[in-house]
Coordinates of C-alpha atoms in Angstrom, one line a residue:
M1 CA 19.3 -41.3 19.3
I2 CA 17.5 -40.8 22.6
D3 CA 13.9 -39.8 22.4
K4 CA 12.5 -36.8 24.4
K5 CA 10.6 -39.0 26.9
T6 CA 13.8 -41.0 27.9
F7 CA 15.8 -37.8 28.1
I8 CA 13.3 -36.1 30.5
T9 CA 13.1 -39.3 32.6
A10 CA 16.9 -39.5 32.9
L11 CA 17.1 -35.8 33.7
V12 CA 14.4 -36.1 36.5
L13 CA 16.2 -39.1 38.0
I14 CA 19.6 -37.3 38.0
L15 CA 17.9 -34.2 39.7
I16 CA 16.3 -36.5 42.3
V17 CA 19.7 -38.2 43.0
I18 CA 21.4 -34.8 43.3
G19 CA 18.6 -33.5 45.6
V20 CA 18.7 -36.6 47.9
S21 CA 22.5 -36.4 48.0
S22 CA 22.4 -32.7 48.9
I23 CA 19.8 -33.3 51.7
Y24 CA 21.9 -36.1 53.1
W25 CA 25.1 -34.1 53.2
F26 CA 23.5 -30.9 54.6
T27 CA 21.7 -32.9 57.2
K28 CA 24.8 -34.9 58.1
G29 CA 26.7 -31.6 58.6
S30 CA 23.9 -30.2 60.7
V31 CA 23.8 -33.3 62.8
N32 CA 27.5 -33.2 63.3
K33 CA 27.3 -29.5 64.3
Q34 CA 24.5 -30.3 66.8
T35 CA 26.5 -33.2 68.2
N36 CA 29.6 -31.0 68.6
Q37 CA 27.5 -28.2 70.1
A38 CA 25.9 -30.6 72.6
A39 CA 29.4 -32.0 73.5
N40 CA 30.7 -28.4 74.0
E41 CA 27.6 -27.5 76.2
N42 CA 28.2 -30.6 78.3
E43 CA 31.9 -29.7 78.7
N44 CA 31.0 -26.2 79.7
L45 CA 28.4 -27.5 82.1
E46 CA 31.0 -29.8 83.6
K47 CA 33.3 -26.7 84.0
T48 CA 30.6 -24.7 85.8
R49 CA 28.8 -27.4 87.9
P50 CA 28.7 -26.7 91.6
G51 CA 31.7 -27.9 93.5
N52 CA 34.0 -28.1 90.5
R53 CA 37.0 -26.9 92.4
E54 CA 38.8 -30.3 92.1
G55 CA 38.8 -30.0 88.3
L56 CA 40.2 -26.5 88.4
S57 CA 42.6 -26.8 91.3
N58 CA 45.6 -26.4 88.9
E59 CA 44.1 -23.1 87.7
I60 CA 42.3 -21.4 90.7
V61 CA 42.2 -22.0 94.4
V62 CA 39.8 -20.3 96.9
E63 CA 41.4 -20.7 100.3
N64 CA 38.8 -19.5 102.7
I65 CA 35.5 -20.9 101.4
E66 CA 34.5 -24.5 101.4
D67 CA 31.7 -26.1 99.4
N68 CA 28.4 -25.6 101.2
Q69 CA 29.9 -23.3 103.8
V70 CA 27.5 -20.9 105.6
I71 CA 28.4 -17.3 104.6
T72 CA 27.4 -13.9 105.8
S73 CA 27.8 -10.3 104.7
P74 CA 30.4 -8.9 104.5
L75 CA 32.2 -11.8 102.8
T76 CA 35.9 -12.0 102.0
I77 CA 36.9 -14.2 99.0
E78 CA 40.6 -14.9 98.8
G79 CA 42.8 -17.3 97.0
Q80 CA 45.1 -17.7 94.1
A81 CA 44.5 -18.0 90.3
K82 CA 46.8 -18.4 87.4
G83 CA 47.7 -15.1 85.8
T84 CA 45.9 -16.3 82.7
W85 CA 42.6 -16.0 84.6
F86 CA 43.0 -12.2 84.7
S87 CA 42.6 -9.7 82.0
E88 CA 44.0 -6.3 82.8
G89 CA 44.5 -7.5 86.3
E90 CA 40.8 -8.4 87.0
M91 CA 38.4 -11.3 86.7
P92 CA 34.6 -11.3 87.2
F93 CA 32.7 -12.9 90.0
R94 CA 29.0 -13.1 90.9
L95 CA 27.1 -14.3 93.9
V96 CA 23.7 -15.8 93.0
S97 CA 20.8 -17.5 94.7
Q98 CA 19.9 -21.0 93.9
G99 CA 17.0 -19.6 91.9
G100 CA 19.4 -17.4 89.8
L101 CA 18.9 -14.1 91.5
V102 CA 22.1 -12.1 91.3
L103 CA 22.9 -10.9 94.8
R104 CA 26.2 -9.3 93.9
E105 CA 28.6 -9.2 91.0
G106 CA 31.8 -7.4 90.3
S107 CA 35.5 -7.8 89.7
I108 CA 38.3 -9.5 91.7
F109 CA 41.6 -7.8 91.2
A110 CA 45.0 -9.5 91.1
D111 CA 47.3 -8.6 94.0
G112 CA 50.5 -8.3 92.1
N113 CA 51.8 -9.0 88.6
W114 CA 49.0 -10.8 86.7
M115 CA 50.9 -11.1 83.4
T116 CA 52.3 -14.5 84.3
D117 CA 51.4 -18.2 84.0
N118 CA 52.1 -18.6 87.7
F119 CA 49.6 -18.3 90.5
V120 CA 48.6 -14.7 91.6
D121 CA 47.0 -13.8 94.9
F122 CA 43.6 -12.2 95.0
K123 CA 41.2 -11.0 97.7
V124 CA 37.9 -9.2 97.5
E125 CA 35.4 -8.2 100.2
I126 CA 31.7 -8.0 99.2
E127 CA 28.5 -7.1 100.9
F128 CA 25.2 -8.6 99.9
E129 CA 21.6 -9.0 101.0
A130 CA 20.3 -12.6 101.2
E131 CA 17.2 -12.4 103.2
N132 CA 15.0 -15.5 103.0
I133 CA 17.5 -17.2 100.7
E134 CA 19.0 -20.5 101.9
K135 CA 21.4 -21.6 99.1
G136 CA 23.4 -20.0 96.4
Y137 CA 26.6 -20.1 94.4
I138 CA 29.7 -18.0 94.0
Y139 CA 31.0 -18.0 90.4
I140 CA 34.5 -16.9 89.7
T141 CA 35.0 -16.7 86.0
Q142 CA 38.2 -16.6 84.0
S143 CA 38.4 -13.3 82.2
N144 CA 37.3 -13.9 78.6
P145 CA 37.5 -10.6 76.7
R146 CA 37.0 -12.2 73.3
G147 CA 33.9 -13.9 74.6
L148 CA 34.8 -17.3 73.2
E149 CA 32.7 -20.1 74.5
K150 CA 35.6 -22.6 74.3
E151 CA 37.7 -20.4 76.6
L152 CA 35.0 -20.3 79.3
E153 CA 36.4 -21.5 82.6
E154 CA 34.3 -20.9 85.7
L155 CA 34.7 -22.0 89.3
C156 CA 31.4 -22.6 91.0
L157 CA 31.2 -22.8 94.8
P158 CA 27.9 -23.8 96.4
V159 CA 27.2 -21.8 99.6
L160 CA 24.6 -21.5 102.3
F161 CA 23.2 -18.3 103.7
K162 CA 22.7 -17.6 107.4

């Protein structure tokens, strides 16, 4: 028969082992989640880094603006994007300063049937104020009505202001 002291010691040791194992497994899962989250953030950063047009050339092409081109208001943005970039025939854009000030944002509308996997023409003319601002970015974002981070695609064009 096991005495009370041996029983309590064994019980305490079992509880310690269970506690340590639980901490290990919960921490391991948390570390894996953090690692996966960091990898996703790096992937999204890669998708939205300035001048990323090469990586997205099979999805969207802006025909009239080159990286680091000097732009003035009014500005026409035109090109082609796969129909999957549009939702209800539109996709968002924004023009921001290098410091993050939003100079203009809105929607770009498909010129034709957007319910296709093929390229669809688009064109938008925007006006903006960029006084005392030297550099900025045009972001054209794939419509993402569900708001899923993994579906975020964004073309980022670095521009200069006159």
